[in-house]
Short mmCIF file of C-alpha atoms and ligand atoms in Angstrom, two decimals:
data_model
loop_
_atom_site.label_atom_id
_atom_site.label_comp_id
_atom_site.label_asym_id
_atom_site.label_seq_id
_atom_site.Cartn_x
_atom_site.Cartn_y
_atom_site.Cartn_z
CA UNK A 1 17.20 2.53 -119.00
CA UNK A 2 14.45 4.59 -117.62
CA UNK A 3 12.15 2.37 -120.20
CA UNK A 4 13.42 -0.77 -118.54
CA UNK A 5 12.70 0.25 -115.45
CA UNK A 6 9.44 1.62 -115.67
CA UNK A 7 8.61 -1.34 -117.97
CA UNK A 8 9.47 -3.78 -114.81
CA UNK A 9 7.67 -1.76 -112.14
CA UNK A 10 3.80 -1.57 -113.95
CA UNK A 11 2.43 -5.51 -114.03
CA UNK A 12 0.59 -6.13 -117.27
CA UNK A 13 -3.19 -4.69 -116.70
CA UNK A 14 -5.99 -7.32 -116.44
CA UNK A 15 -8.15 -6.95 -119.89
CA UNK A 16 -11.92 -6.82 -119.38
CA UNK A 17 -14.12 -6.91 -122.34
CA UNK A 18 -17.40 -4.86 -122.20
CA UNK A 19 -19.78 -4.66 -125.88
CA UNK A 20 -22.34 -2.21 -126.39
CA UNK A 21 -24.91 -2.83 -128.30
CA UNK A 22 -28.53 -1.63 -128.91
CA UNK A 23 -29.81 -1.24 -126.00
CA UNK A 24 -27.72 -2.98 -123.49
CA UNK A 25 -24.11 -3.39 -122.14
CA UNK A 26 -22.59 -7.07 -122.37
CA UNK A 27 -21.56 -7.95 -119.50
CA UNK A 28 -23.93 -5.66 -117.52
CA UNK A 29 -22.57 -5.79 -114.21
CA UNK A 30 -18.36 -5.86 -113.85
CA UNK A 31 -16.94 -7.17 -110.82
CA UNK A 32 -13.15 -5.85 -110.02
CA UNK A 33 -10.49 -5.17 -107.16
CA UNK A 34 -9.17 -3.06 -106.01
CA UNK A 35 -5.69 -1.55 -106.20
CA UNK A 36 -5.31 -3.66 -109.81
CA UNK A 37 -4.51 -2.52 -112.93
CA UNK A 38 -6.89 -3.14 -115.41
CA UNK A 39 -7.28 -2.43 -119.56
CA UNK A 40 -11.15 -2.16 -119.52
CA UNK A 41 -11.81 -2.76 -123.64
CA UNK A 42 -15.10 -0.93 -124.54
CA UNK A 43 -17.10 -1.45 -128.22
CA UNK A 44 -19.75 -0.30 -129.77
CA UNK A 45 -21.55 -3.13 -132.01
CA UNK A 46 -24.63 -1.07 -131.96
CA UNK A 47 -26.08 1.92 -134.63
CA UNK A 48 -26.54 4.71 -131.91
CA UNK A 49 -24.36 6.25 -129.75
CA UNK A 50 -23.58 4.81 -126.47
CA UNK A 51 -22.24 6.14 -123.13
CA UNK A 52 -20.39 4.28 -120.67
CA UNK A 53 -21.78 6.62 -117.66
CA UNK A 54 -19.95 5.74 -114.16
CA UNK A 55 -19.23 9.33 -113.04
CA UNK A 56 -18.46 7.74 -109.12
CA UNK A 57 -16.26 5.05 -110.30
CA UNK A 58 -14.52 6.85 -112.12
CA UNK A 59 -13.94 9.52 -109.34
CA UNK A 60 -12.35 6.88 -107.26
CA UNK A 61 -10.67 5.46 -109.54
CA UNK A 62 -6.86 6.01 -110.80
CA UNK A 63 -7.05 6.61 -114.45
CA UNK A 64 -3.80 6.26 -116.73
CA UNK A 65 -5.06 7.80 -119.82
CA UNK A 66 -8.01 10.39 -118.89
CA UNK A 67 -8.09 11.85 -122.10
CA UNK A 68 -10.38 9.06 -123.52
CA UNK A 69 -13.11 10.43 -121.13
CA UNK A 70 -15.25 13.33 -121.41
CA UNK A 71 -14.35 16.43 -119.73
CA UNK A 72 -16.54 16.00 -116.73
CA UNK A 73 -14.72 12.37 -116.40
CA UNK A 74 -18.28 11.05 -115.91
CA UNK A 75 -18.05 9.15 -119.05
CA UNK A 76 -17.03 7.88 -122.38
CA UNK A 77 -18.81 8.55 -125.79
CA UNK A 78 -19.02 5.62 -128.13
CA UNK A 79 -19.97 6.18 -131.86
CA UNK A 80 -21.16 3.09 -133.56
CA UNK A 81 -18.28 0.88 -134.48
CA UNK A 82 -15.98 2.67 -131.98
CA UNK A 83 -13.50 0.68 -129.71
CA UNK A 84 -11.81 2.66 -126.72
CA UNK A 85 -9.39 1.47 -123.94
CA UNK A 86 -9.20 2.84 -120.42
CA UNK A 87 -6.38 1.99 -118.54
CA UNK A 88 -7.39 2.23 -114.69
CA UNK A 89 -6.96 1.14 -111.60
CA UNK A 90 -10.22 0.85 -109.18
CA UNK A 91 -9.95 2.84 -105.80
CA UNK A 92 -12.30 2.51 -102.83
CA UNK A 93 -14.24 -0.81 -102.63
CA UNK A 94 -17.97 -0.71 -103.33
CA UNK A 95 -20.86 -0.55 -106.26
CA UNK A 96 -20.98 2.14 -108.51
CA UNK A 97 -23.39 3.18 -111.01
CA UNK A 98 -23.04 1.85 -114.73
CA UNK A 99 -25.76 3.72 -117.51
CA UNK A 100 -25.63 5.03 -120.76
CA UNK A 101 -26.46 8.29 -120.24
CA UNK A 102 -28.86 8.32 -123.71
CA UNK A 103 -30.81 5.45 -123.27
CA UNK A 104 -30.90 4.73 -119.55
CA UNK A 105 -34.78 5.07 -119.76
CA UNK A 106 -34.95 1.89 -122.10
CA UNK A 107 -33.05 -0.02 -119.22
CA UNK A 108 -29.73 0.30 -120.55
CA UNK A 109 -27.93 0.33 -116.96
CA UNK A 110 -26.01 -2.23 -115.36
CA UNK A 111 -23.77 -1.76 -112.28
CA UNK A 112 -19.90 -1.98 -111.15
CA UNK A 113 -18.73 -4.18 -107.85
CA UNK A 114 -15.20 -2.83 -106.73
CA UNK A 115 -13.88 -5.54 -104.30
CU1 CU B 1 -26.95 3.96 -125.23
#
């Protein structure tokens, strides 16, 4: 019963697809609303290590399942061939800060609209 009901309550979370590869993120720049629950679907198609750095968004945002961050909840560590999920839902409107923390300096940065 309690399965039911939570299971009615939470709307199905809006997928959005982001591929890392060598060195940039695909999409770079992610454009969401607020107050909607989203599945954001994160792989790493590239041979090094990626980060999906957005220490700010991720401060204001409501995250289901924090364990698939780092401690700090700044970011997300992706070996190559990794895929990770993040269930969250985006807080204050605004744009936030997307790098990989590793290879920002070869222009692997993009940027996060909250609407
Ligand atoms: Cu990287």
């Amino acid at each position: 019963m309690l399965a039911l009901c939570l299971g009615a309550a939470a709307p199905d979370p809006v997928t959005v697809n982001v591929t890392m590869i060598d060195y940039k993120f695909v999409p770079d720049h992610l454009t969401l609303r607020h107050g909607v629950a989203y599945r954001l679907h994160l792989e790493n198609h590239g041979k090094e290590t990626h980060e999906f750095t957005a220490p700010t968004f991720f401060a204001t945002a409501k995250i289901d399942n924090p364990g698939v961050l780092n401690r700090e909840r700044s970011e997300i560590v992706m070996q190559p061939g990794d895929a990770k999920d993040v269930f969250l839902t985006p807080g204050k409107p605004g744009t936030y800060d997307l790098r990989c923390a590793d290879h920002d300096w070869n222009g692997m940065v993009g940027g996060i609209t909250v609407q």
